[in-house]
Amino acid sequence: MVTTKKKATTKKNLVIVESPAKAKTIEKYLGRNYKVVASVGHIRDLKKSSMSIDFDNNYEPEYINIRGKGPLINDLKKEAKKAKQVFLASDPDREGEAISWHLAHILGLDEKDKNRVVFNEITKDAVKNAFKEPRAIDHDLVDAQQARRVLDRIVGYSISPILWKKVKKGLSAGRVQSVALKLIIDREHEINNFKPEEYWTIDGTFKKGTKKFQASFYGLDDKKLKLETNEQVKEVLARIKGDEFLVDKVDRKERKRNAPLPYTTSTLQMDAANKINFRTRKTMMVAQQLYEGVSLGTGGTQGLITYMRTDSTRISPVAQGQAADFITERFGSKYSKHGSKIKNASGAQDAHEAIRPSNVQLTPESIAKYLDKDQLRLYTLIWNRFVASQMTAAIFDTMSVRLAQNGVLFTANGSQVKFDGYMAVYNDADKSKMLPEMEVGDKVQRVLTKPEQHFTQPPARYSEATLIKTLEENGVGRPSTYAPTIETIQKRYYVKLAAKRFEPTELGEIVNKLIVEFFPDIVNVTFTAEMEQKLDDVEVGKAQWQKIIDSFYQPFKVELAKAETEIEKIQIKDEPAGFDCDVCGHEMVIKLGRFGKFYACSNFPDCRNTKQITKEIGVICPECHKGQVIERKSKRNRIFYGCDRYPECEFTSWDKPIGRDCPKCQHYLVEKKVRGGGKQVVCPNSDYEEEKIK
């Protein structure tokens, strides 16, 4: 009898990452001896139902397995048990380190073992090199994450119940969100208290030979003069005798403009908002996709950018060298500034590189067919900025002239690109404005002078980009906190977006007033920035997290006790809606809910009739020709237009119907926003367009 030996099964190494998309990409790079699985984010956390912090035991967090992740945890335990070795490869930041620490605890791994693998980009070389140098779990990073989690839990779970009790259910407070809310409200108060001041300008059109150019009034008799009244303007114009002016000063200079730094998380969020109209959350979502990997056809799946949560502008020497080779090959050696050092902003943790393409050779054009529209737009932004950051300065020839007649002075400035430098890929300069050649003593002719009255404007409300910039400049929050902070203050209806600018609501004003009065440190920008710095010290082993929490909590609990007894119940009064309930006949009122104001029957709870507050635009529905078109909002707060007879009529449009039909095809016309802030009437069904409206 012939017996056959069973082939021994080779044990595989197990690698655990957070995301399934990331798992697929990495498994392809590591080969058959590795199995890569995903934890799908955190597997342990604090309870949602309670504070979950042991104040009597040095603020020890009380973790539990996240509800619903039991089957996943069991699968991870089975895979770990049969694996040759387990590697923890969650994201290279505090949050990722904490996820690895929790995984080690649940899987019974020795935390001193070198089983932690980190990489800043998901490329074959980066991943393979990282597995050659695994390390032990970094407890300083874990402690830094725990400290923030515990601090945020103490603030949120202490103040929020007071707001629920004294104002209304569903409210919350937090370290960064409360500061963001106060900034928005302080700006609103500035706008409301602003007193405009009158001022005047005089712009002139002049001519040298046949070439015209623009100049602006500067002053009188060698002194700069600010024109504040029409009388002053008349006095200036009265001194001008005839149209001939003399060139009495000419300055020519060469000016350099250095390339912008590569992106950090916050600068990427700002630029994406300003240049490609991405909300902060969308920017981070698309960046995550680019980081985790995109299929490039026969080239396989590749991570296209480095890790997108960073406050560093540092670039690795290897990436600098690759960029220099690319720039030299495409543009010439004079465009490359290889070897120059980029200084980080003060306070930057420098845990990772700046956000850059993983492979500079993968130009946006070369991989465009593999990316969706949003991925391509964001990748192009990142690629252009990185390549530009490694290029030489742009050089301009500038010219400034002063024109004089009878003591009246006008000035004109012009510039021309002498060497484009980094602007060959990232043109962020105004268009060149050249002046005709002029020398001191030349005569020019005045063609036109145009006096104009102006009034000083109040500061603008914050947009997502300017709010992030302000928070970062003040040292409040960190790159990973900005997107969830902005989302939370909108979700709680503390603020609303109007024309892409944050406007505080009545509810936001009430909550802010209470927090400012009873918890002043929470909304103190300096205090919050100093706390961020202390928490950063934990990350580098300079401070013990429990001591930082204790120094905060001892005075905070005194404020809590005072707030509990002294804050009086606030009644948010219902406003009359001006019409009766169509179900029971009682008066309808305007109530404030989680998602804003709505109509409700005053006979609640006996009558539960509610209606959405809508805004008519004065157009009959183009589909049913019976209902009125009203302005509505999607779940993501985006305005769209629909028929007020819904669900009988299901007409909807993202663009605003104008009540006229297309002369070509008789389809209804709509008003569409165009670049530059204007609008244009177009037909969605044909190529018909009308002139742009400013």
XYZ file of C-alpha atoms in Angstrom:
694
model
C 0.000 0.000 0.000
C 1.374 3.380 -1.051
C 0.872 6.216 1.412
C 1.062 9.854 0.400
C 2.419 12.447 2.772
C 0.327 15.543 3.305
C 2.117 18.665 2.202
C 2.892 20.900 5.207
C 0.994 24.167 5.126
C 3.341 27.152 5.351
C 2.208 29.632 7.949
C 1.649 33.148 6.693
C 2.459 36.433 8.340
C -0.646 38.390 9.313
C -0.753 42.141 8.666
C -3.575 44.261 10.155
C -4.405 47.668 8.682
C -7.491 49.884 9.176
C -9.077 49.972 5.747
C -10.087 47.159 3.352
C -8.921 49.270 0.368
C -5.505 49.685 1.969
C -5.403 45.932 2.756
C -5.865 44.992 -0.916
C -3.098 47.331 -2.077
C -0.564 46.185 0.539
C -1.263 42.461 0.055
C -0.302 42.781 -3.613
C 3.039 44.316 -2.637
C 3.950 41.775 0.064
C 3.226 38.583 -1.850
C 2.056 35.091 -0.955
C 3.699 34.838 2.484
C 1.511 37.572 3.906
C -2.192 37.863 4.574
C -3.472 41.436 5.005
C -6.767 42.105 6.812
C -8.551 45.252 8.013
C -9.710 46.223 11.501
C -12.005 48.855 9.899
C -10.795 51.602 12.226
C -10.823 51.342 16.033
C -11.918 48.105 17.699
C -11.973 49.468 21.285
C -13.218 52.790 22.597
C -14.811 54.499 25.590
C -18.486 53.706 26.238
C -20.943 56.049 24.570
C -23.405 55.786 27.448
C -21.123 57.101 30.217
C -18.010 59.172 30.915
C -15.912 55.949 31.054
C -13.048 57.626 32.915
C -11.989 56.485 36.393
C -11.347 59.797 38.177
C -10.282 57.964 41.357
C -7.674 55.930 39.490
C -5.504 58.583 37.831
C -8.021 59.267 35.019
C -7.717 55.723 33.682
C -9.887 55.261 30.549
C -12.395 52.397 30.708
C -12.334 50.794 27.255
C -14.810 48.318 25.803
C -14.939 46.492 22.486
C -16.949 48.558 20.019
C -20.494 47.248 19.627
C -20.998 45.279 16.426
C -17.318 44.407 16.020
C -17.506 41.104 17.924
C -17.454 38.867 14.788
C -14.571 40.892 13.309
C -12.566 40.608 16.564
C -13.150 36.852 16.645
C -11.928 36.562 13.033
C -8.817 38.606 13.859
C -8.077 36.357 16.856
C -8.398 33.215 14.705
C -6.122 34.642 12.020
C -3.564 35.787 14.627
C -3.530 32.364 16.293
C -2.581 30.543 13.094
C -0.195 33.235 11.791
C 3.579 32.900 11.771
C 3.870 36.508 13.000
C 1.439 39.413 13.418
C 2.318 42.895 12.139
C 0.311 45.993 13.027
C 0.331 48.471 10.128
C -2.304 51.085 10.992
C -1.824 54.722 9.926
C 1.409 56.519 10.923
C -0.092 58.935 13.454
C -1.373 59.071 17.041
C -4.709 57.540 16.096
C -3.022 54.753 14.150
C -0.637 54.024 17.035
C -3.593 53.774 19.427
C -5.393 51.364 17.058
C -2.282 49.133 17.006
C -2.059 49.293 20.810
C -5.699 48.222 21.189
C -5.165 45.407 18.657
C -2.097 44.197 20.597
C -4.198 44.133 23.786
C -7.090 42.189 22.253
C -4.861 39.717 20.384
C -2.595 39.130 23.393
C 0.555 40.409 21.648
C 3.610 41.488 23.596
C 3.759 45.283 23.276
C 7.555 45.166 23.495
C 7.789 42.991 20.385
C 8.852 44.706 17.181
C 5.556 44.182 15.379
C 4.608 47.770 14.498
C 5.159 48.756 10.860
C 4.768 52.343 9.607
C 5.038 53.854 6.142
C 4.251 57.342 4.908
C 3.221 56.256 1.421
C 1.648 53.087 0.053
C 4.110 52.197 -2.689
C 5.854 48.867 -3.206
C 9.289 50.119 -2.115
C 7.995 52.068 0.888
C 5.923 49.135 2.173
C 8.680 46.528 1.670
C 11.298 48.740 3.307
C 8.990 49.353 6.292
C 8.650 45.594 6.880
C 12.443 45.313 7.042
C 12.471 47.642 10.080
C 9.476 46.951 12.335
C 9.507 48.588 15.763
C 7.740 48.271 19.105
C 4.557 50.228 19.792
C 5.388 53.839 20.680
C 3.703 54.465 24.040
C 4.322 58.200 23.882
C 2.172 58.352 20.756
C -0.473 56.161 22.396
C -0.485 58.365 25.503
C -0.819 61.491 23.357
C -3.914 60.007 21.698
C -5.336 58.881 25.043
C -4.760 62.304 26.577
C -6.730 64.030 23.810
C -9.482 61.414 23.943
C -9.813 61.708 27.729
C -9.705 65.520 27.688
C -12.309 65.742 24.928
C -14.505 63.227 26.759
C -14.290 65.197 30.036
C -15.199 68.476 28.302
C -17.924 67.022 26.090
C -19.564 64.710 28.621
C -19.475 67.357 31.370
C -20.794 70.421 29.529
C -23.178 68.712 27.083
C -25.572 67.360 29.800
C -25.802 70.890 31.258
C -26.720 72.249 27.822
C -29.302 69.468 27.409
C -30.832 70.321 30.794
C -30.708 74.110 30.562
C -31.244 74.728 26.822
C -32.405 71.745 24.730
C -31.575 68.129 23.950
C -29.015 67.157 21.332
C -26.489 69.927 22.037
C -22.777 69.452 22.596
C -19.612 71.327 23.498
C -15.983 70.548 22.797
C -12.499 72.007 23.061
C -11.984 72.912 19.401
C -15.630 73.261 18.323
C -16.371 75.799 21.072
C -13.417 77.968 19.998
C -14.488 77.706 16.333
C -18.036 78.731 17.255
C -16.795 81.711 19.293
C -14.598 82.885 16.396
C -17.608 82.830 14.056
C -19.832 84.669 16.548
C -17.139 87.263 17.392
C -16.768 87.952 13.673
C -20.556 88.372 13.351
C -20.522 90.911 16.186
C -17.673 92.774 14.453
C -19.770 92.931 11.287
C -22.877 94.117 13.150
C -20.947 96.808 15.053
C -19.001 97.990 12.019
C -19.401 101.654 11.094
C -18.485 102.299 7.437
C -16.195 105.230 6.668
C -16.301 107.204 3.455
C -13.228 107.462 1.219
C -12.553 108.433 -2.396
C -10.189 107.345 -5.143
C -9.207 109.022 -8.379
C -8.153 106.623 -11.112
C -6.653 108.016 -14.272
C -6.041 106.803 -17.803
C -2.849 108.231 -19.331
C -1.134 107.902 -22.672
C 2.520 107.793 -23.689
C 2.666 107.921 -27.444
C -0.088 105.534 -28.551
C 0.064 103.251 -25.502
C -2.455 103.805 -22.701
C -1.896 102.848 -19.069
C -3.638 103.224 -15.702
C -2.452 105.303 -12.741
C -4.002 106.203 -9.363
C -3.954 109.415 -7.340
C -1.169 109.324 -4.744
C -1.010 112.702 -3.019
C -0.161 116.387 -3.126
C 3.171 118.162 -2.929
C 5.301 115.055 -2.265
C 2.983 113.839 0.526
C 0.613 110.873 0.417
C -2.992 111.986 0.894
C -6.040 109.913 1.810
C -9.167 111.370 0.196
C -12.041 111.285 2.690
C -14.593 113.702 1.178
C -15.896 114.871 -2.173
C -14.664 118.397 -1.313
C -11.076 117.114 -1.162
C -11.542 115.439 -4.554
C -12.793 118.696 -6.076
C -9.776 120.552 -4.656
C -7.388 118.025 -6.224
C -9.105 118.144 -9.633
C -9.144 121.973 -9.517
C -5.321 121.985 -9.304
C -4.976 120.018 -12.540
C -4.476 122.490 -15.417
C -4.656 120.788 -18.785
C -3.828 117.181 -19.663
C -0.030 117.180 -19.726
C 1.777 115.421 -16.823
C 5.497 115.066 -16.252
C 7.226 111.809 -15.288
C 9.172 112.890 -12.206
C 10.238 109.520 -10.781
C 10.997 106.077 -12.271
C 12.018 102.992 -10.245
C 13.066 99.774 -11.960
C 13.722 96.655 -9.899
C 14.107 92.943 -10.286
C 11.833 91.060 -7.881
C 11.857 87.392 -6.967
C 8.851 85.356 -5.940
C 9.710 82.094 -4.199
C 7.795 78.897 -4.816
C 5.026 78.002 -2.350
C 5.735 75.311 0.238
C 4.309 71.821 -0.327
C 0.941 71.111 1.247
C 0.184 70.389 4.872
C -3.295 69.126 5.785
C -4.640 72.595 6.528
C -3.136 74.323 3.470
C -4.495 71.523 1.258
C -7.949 71.978 2.800
C -7.753 75.752 2.219
C -6.582 75.505 -1.388
C -9.084 72.767 -2.230
C -11.872 75.025 -0.918
C -10.636 78.089 -2.810
C -9.488 76.527 -6.079
C -11.668 73.461 -6.722
C -14.625 74.232 -4.434
C -14.201 71.156 -2.173
C -15.687 71.097 1.311
C -13.192 70.086 4.022
C -14.759 66.678 4.540
C -14.697 65.940 0.803
C -11.030 66.948 0.552
C -10.060 64.469 3.270
C -12.228 61.696 1.825
C -10.731 62.018 -1.670
C -7.194 62.375 -0.253
C -7.749 59.123 1.704
C -8.645 57.369 -1.564
C -5.490 58.663 -3.255
C -3.369 57.602 -0.260
C -4.842 54.094 0.038
C -4.401 53.295 -3.615
C -6.016 53.505 -7.046
C -5.908 50.845 -9.760
C -3.719 52.032 -12.633
C -4.642 49.285 -15.086
C -1.702 46.998 -15.872
C 0.387 49.068 -13.441
C -1.644 47.582 -10.581
C -2.984 49.386 -7.541
C -0.759 52.149 -6.211
C -0.953 54.701 -3.437
C -0.672 58.037 -5.243
C 0.080 60.459 -2.387
C 1.837 60.389 0.970
C -0.092 60.402 4.252
C -2.565 63.281 4.242
C -2.637 64.194 7.962
C 0.459 66.252 8.590
C 1.537 69.720 9.674
C 5.035 69.361 8.232
C 6.452 70.879 5.030
C 9.486 68.580 5.086
C 10.326 66.552 1.976
C 12.536 63.437 2.127
C 15.919 63.623 0.344
C 14.852 60.737 -1.925
C 11.704 62.578 -3.038
C 13.725 65.781 -3.530
C 16.178 63.902 -5.762
C 13.383 62.346 -7.836
C 11.709 65.731 -8.248
C 15.006 67.332 -9.299
C 15.530 64.671 -11.980
C 11.982 65.143 -13.276
C 12.220 68.958 -13.316
C 15.619 68.949 -15.010
C 14.430 66.504 -17.665
C 11.185 68.362 -18.402
C 12.159 72.024 -17.893
C 15.964 72.211 -17.683
C 18.460 72.394 -14.801
C 17.914 76.127 -14.174
C 14.367 75.299 -12.962
C 15.487 72.912 -10.214
C 16.481 74.068 -6.732
C 17.596 70.615 -5.572
C 19.203 70.522 -2.140
C 17.480 73.557 -0.658
C 16.040 73.081 2.825
C 12.441 73.933 3.675
C 11.863 75.374 7.118
C 8.872 74.082 9.046
C 6.364 76.417 10.657
C 6.867 76.861 14.392
C 4.812 74.341 16.336
C 4.798 71.761 13.533
C 5.179 68.221 14.872
C 7.084 67.074 11.762
C 5.963 63.483 12.301
C 5.535 62.971 8.555
C 6.537 64.561 5.311
C 4.408 67.154 3.585
C 1.639 65.868 1.314
C 3.213 64.996 -2.018
C 2.824 62.523 -4.894
C 4.339 59.116 -4.078
C 5.867 59.024 -7.546
C 6.448 62.348 -9.283
C 6.666 60.562 -12.647
C 2.941 59.803 -12.381
C 1.826 63.129 -13.813
C -1.881 64.002 -13.680
C -2.131 63.689 -17.473
C -0.554 60.224 -17.508
C -3.034 58.709 -15.030
C -6.118 60.848 -15.731
C -8.040 57.944 -17.310
C -7.748 55.889 -14.105
C -9.065 58.572 -11.744
C -12.565 59.896 -11.281
C -13.196 63.638 -11.670
C -12.708 64.511 -7.985
C -9.600 62.347 -7.573
C -7.991 63.919 -10.638
C -8.704 67.486 -9.497
C -7.233 66.924 -6.031
C -4.253 64.910 -7.323
C -3.485 67.666 -9.852
C -3.524 70.236 -7.058
C -1.109 68.155 -4.928
C 1.191 67.226 -7.819
C 1.477 70.801 -9.129
C 2.145 72.236 -5.675
C 4.829 69.663 -4.855
C 6.684 70.030 -8.162
C 6.486 73.835 -7.877
C 7.910 73.680 -4.334
C 11.041 72.044 -5.744
C 11.546 74.671 -8.452
C 13.416 77.963 -8.534
C 11.881 81.370 -7.868
C 10.053 83.315 -10.569
C 11.762 86.605 -11.504
C 9.884 89.767 -12.447
C 11.026 93.050 -13.904
C 9.016 95.712 -12.095
C 8.591 99.367 -12.926
C 7.063 102.101 -10.786
C 6.517 105.647 -12.108
C 5.259 108.861 -10.569
C 3.451 111.472 -12.627
C 3.210 115.083 -11.501
C 1.458 118.299 -12.450
C 1.149 121.376 -10.235
C 1.883 119.241 -7.153
C -0.791 116.630 -8.008
C 0.789 113.142 -7.980
C -0.355 109.917 -9.633
C 1.497 106.572 -9.458
C 1.501 103.582 -11.789
C 3.064 100.124 -11.368
C 3.834 97.472 -13.911
C 5.612 94.137 -14.013
C 6.678 91.515 -16.511
C 7.789 87.933 -16.002
C 11.507 87.716 -16.783
C 11.896 84.058 -15.767
C 8.845 81.931 -14.944
C 10.593 79.458 -12.598
C 8.038 77.516 -10.521
C 5.226 79.323 -12.354
C 5.839 76.960 -15.272
C 3.639 74.484 -13.347
C 1.938 76.612 -10.668
C 0.998 80.077 -11.885
C -0.258 81.975 -8.844
C 0.727 85.460 -10.020
C -1.480 88.207 -11.372
C -1.289 88.760 -15.093
C 1.681 90.860 -16.126
C 0.809 94.533 -16.486
C 3.422 96.359 -18.514
C 3.895 100.107 -18.668
C 5.248 101.913 -21.713
C 8.925 102.806 -21.479
C 9.327 106.081 -19.571
C 12.183 108.169 -18.237
C 12.279 111.087 -15.782
C 11.340 114.251 -17.686
C 9.063 112.502 -20.225
C 5.650 113.981 -20.841
C 2.417 111.930 -20.830
C -1.136 112.895 -21.666
C -4.110 112.499 -19.362
C -6.985 110.813 -21.201
C -9.452 110.448 -18.327
C -9.712 110.936 -14.559
C -12.422 109.069 -12.715
C -13.205 110.029 -9.121
C -15.152 107.354 -7.208
C -16.762 107.234 -3.779
C -16.240 104.152 -1.584
C -17.079 103.006 1.909
C -14.927 100.778 4.071
C -16.294 97.240 4.305
C -16.740 95.097 7.429
C -14.593 91.966 7.753
C -15.974 89.021 5.788
C -17.662 86.097 7.508
C -15.513 82.998 7.788
C -15.507 80.443 4.995
C -14.277 76.901 5.671
C -10.855 77.880 4.330
C -10.483 81.090 6.371
C -11.791 79.416 9.549
C -9.197 76.637 9.227
C -6.494 79.235 8.568
C -7.475 81.203 11.693
C -7.604 78.084 13.894
C -4.185 76.995 12.633
C -2.632 80.468 13.061
C -3.850 80.495 16.663
C -2.543 76.988 17.374
C -6.036 75.628 18.045
C -6.650 72.013 17.049
C -4.516 69.836 14.804
C -4.825 68.763 11.128
C -7.081 65.800 11.883
C -9.553 67.894 13.942
C -10.573 70.597 11.464
C -12.939 68.569 9.254
C -14.922 66.947 12.140
C -15.054 70.285 14.003
C -16.606 72.111 11.045
C -19.042 69.247 10.495
C -20.120 69.199 14.170
C -20.934 72.906 14.535
C -23.153 72.653 11.448
C -24.783 69.399 12.554
C -25.696 70.943 15.924
C -27.193 73.926 14.036
C -24.879 76.356 15.843
C -23.941 77.823 12.473
C -25.290 77.647 8.944
C -23.682 78.243 5.560
C -24.969 81.229 3.612
C -23.183 81.888 0.306
C -20.381 79.557 1.502
C -19.824 81.665 4.629
C -20.579 80.713 8.233
C -23.416 82.564 9.881
C -24.229 81.872 13.567
C -27.751 80.791 14.478
C -29.788 81.907 17.485
C -28.999 78.544 19.092
C -25.273 79.019 18.474
C -25.417 82.462 20.114
C -27.159 80.999 23.203
C -24.674 78.134 23.604
C -21.662 80.384 23.049
C -22.908 82.915 25.610
C -23.248 80.204 28.286
C -19.822 78.690 27.598
C -18.113 82.099 27.547
C -19.723 83.013 30.885
C -19.259 79.753 32.781
C -16.319 78.033 31.027
C -14.088 80.884 29.832
C -10.960 78.732 29.477
C -12.691 76.409 27.008
C -13.159 79.249 24.503
C -9.951 81.103 25.318
C -7.767 80.834 22.215
C -4.496 81.223 24.152
C -5.492 78.644 26.776
C -6.549 76.137 24.096
C -3.333 76.654 22.107
C -1.227 76.150 25.255
C -3.161 72.966 26.018
C -2.429 71.710 22.481
C 1.277 72.344 23.079
C 1.179 70.421 26.376
C -0.509 67.502 24.629
C 2.164 67.614 21.925
C 4.789 67.381 24.691
C 3.261 64.024 25.684
C 3.862 62.790 22.138
C 7.611 63.358 22.420
C 7.908 62.051 25.977
C 8.321 65.450 27.658
C 5.182 65.289 29.808
C 2.959 62.770 31.584
C -0.575 62.872 30.262
C -2.347 62.276 33.591
C -0.698 65.365 35.117
C -1.888 67.519 32.214
C -5.439 66.206 32.574
C -5.378 66.794 36.331
C -4.134 70.395 35.993
C -7.094 71.027 33.676
C -9.750 69.096 35.591
C -9.284 70.508 39.102
C -10.347 74.100 38.208
C -12.781 72.792 35.586
C -14.851 70.789 38.093
C -15.302 73.966 40.177
C -16.691 75.723 37.073
C -18.976 72.729 36.457
C -20.467 72.882 39.937
C -21.083 76.617 39.557
C -22.704 76.163 36.139
C -25.014 73.416 37.434
C -26.451 75.718 40.114
C -26.327 79.125 38.423
C -27.424 78.534 34.828
C -31.154 79.114 34.596
C -33.355 77.147 32.241
C -33.522 78.936 28.884
C -36.813 78.815 27.027
C -36.443 79.066 23.264
C -39.787 80.606 22.377
C -41.746 79.401 19.375
C -42.500 82.066 16.764
C -46.030 82.299 15.274
C -46.003 80.960 11.706
C -48.917 83.148 10.590
C -51.214 80.332 9.436
C -53.239 77.467 10.926
C -52.648 73.734 10.937
C -54.337 72.046 7.954
C -54.933 68.919 10.084
C -56.526 70.198 13.320
C -56.958 73.955 12.811
C -54.723 75.075 15.674
C -52.079 77.773 15.126
C -48.823 76.666 13.479
C -45.557 77.831 15.072
C -41.886 77.934 14.053
C -39.802 75.557 16.167
C -36.052 75.015 16.369
C -34.939 71.434 15.778
C -31.660 69.599 15.291
C -31.540 70.531 11.603
C -32.831 74.092 11.897
C -36.241 75.729 11.998
C -39.468 74.032 10.885
C -43.241 74.545 11.112
C -45.091 72.527 13.753
C -48.616 72.474 15.165
C -49.018 74.276 18.501
C -51.375 71.457 19.526
C -48.446 69.030 19.941
C -48.453 66.212 21.145
C -52.140 65.776 20.236
C -51.334 66.876 16.687
C -47.924 66.017 15.232
C -48.287 67.855 11.944
C -44.993 69.436 10.780
C -43.890 71.155 7.587
C -40.568 72.145 6.130
C -39.963 75.903 5.911
C -39.671 76.643 2.224
C -38.934 79.675 0.094
C -40.901 80.314 -3.092
C -38.930 81.722 -6.044
C -41.951 83.029 -7.969
C -41.859 80.398 -10.726
C -44.615 77.934 -11.693
C -43.430 74.312 -11.805
C -42.313 73.606 -15.414
C -43.348 69.956 -15.097
C -46.902 69.936 -13.633
C -47.692 73.632 -14.317
C -49.741 73.718 -11.078
C -47.349 73.945 -8.132
C -44.847 76.604 -7.142
C -41.088 75.966 -7.425
C -39.557 76.252 -3.944
C -36.005 76.358 -2.611
C -35.157 73.250 -0.585
C -32.079 71.749 1.050
C -30.553 68.295 0.699
C -29.302 66.232 3.645
C -25.880 67.756 3.046
C -27.336 71.270 3.225
C -27.018 71.885 -0.517
C -29.751 74.073 -2.055
C -31.916 72.560 -4.808
C -35.288 73.394 -6.329
C -38.469 71.329 -6.362
C -42.237 71.493 -6.752
C -44.277 72.269 -3.617
C -46.751 69.547 -4.703
C -44.229 66.787 -3.974
C -44.789 63.789 -3.897
C -47.606 64.294 -6.460
C -45.065 66.123 -8.648
C -41.445 64.948 -8.468
C -39.807 67.862 -10.310
C -36.316 68.745 -8.943
C -33.382 70.787 -10.255
C -29.989 71.726 -8.814
C -30.098 74.919 -10.902
C -32.710 77.658 -10.374
C -35.520 77.701 -13.004
C -36.269 81.246 -14.204
C -39.822 80.820 -15.586
C -38.916 81.099 -19.293
C -38.550 78.432 -21.984
C -35.643 77.878 -24.353
C -36.263 79.502 -27.788
C -34.500 76.520 -29.414
C -36.185 73.492 -27.815
C -38.858 74.886 -25.410
C -37.203 73.199 -22.389
C -37.263 75.321 -19.231
C -34.261 77.663 -18.762
C -32.192 77.753 -15.560
C -29.784 80.138 -13.874
C -26.376 78.522 -13.509
C -23.434 79.756 -11.452
C -20.249 80.379 -13.430
C -16.647 80.987 -12.434
C -15.819 84.414 -11.124
C -19.003 84.686 -9.069
C -21.395 85.434 -11.927
C -24.490 83.660 -13.252
C -25.672 82.650 -16.696
C -29.044 81.637 -18.104
C -28.702 78.332 -19.966
C -30.823 75.510 -21.323
C -30.065 72.110 -19.697
C -31.330 70.400 -22.860
C -29.460 72.308 -25.595
C -26.442 74.558 -26.179
C -28.527 77.747 -25.736
C -26.822 80.344 -23.501
C -27.536 83.971 -22.672
C -25.103 86.670 -21.609
C -23.463 86.281 -18.216
C -24.973 88.194 -15.297
C -22.501 89.753 -12.862
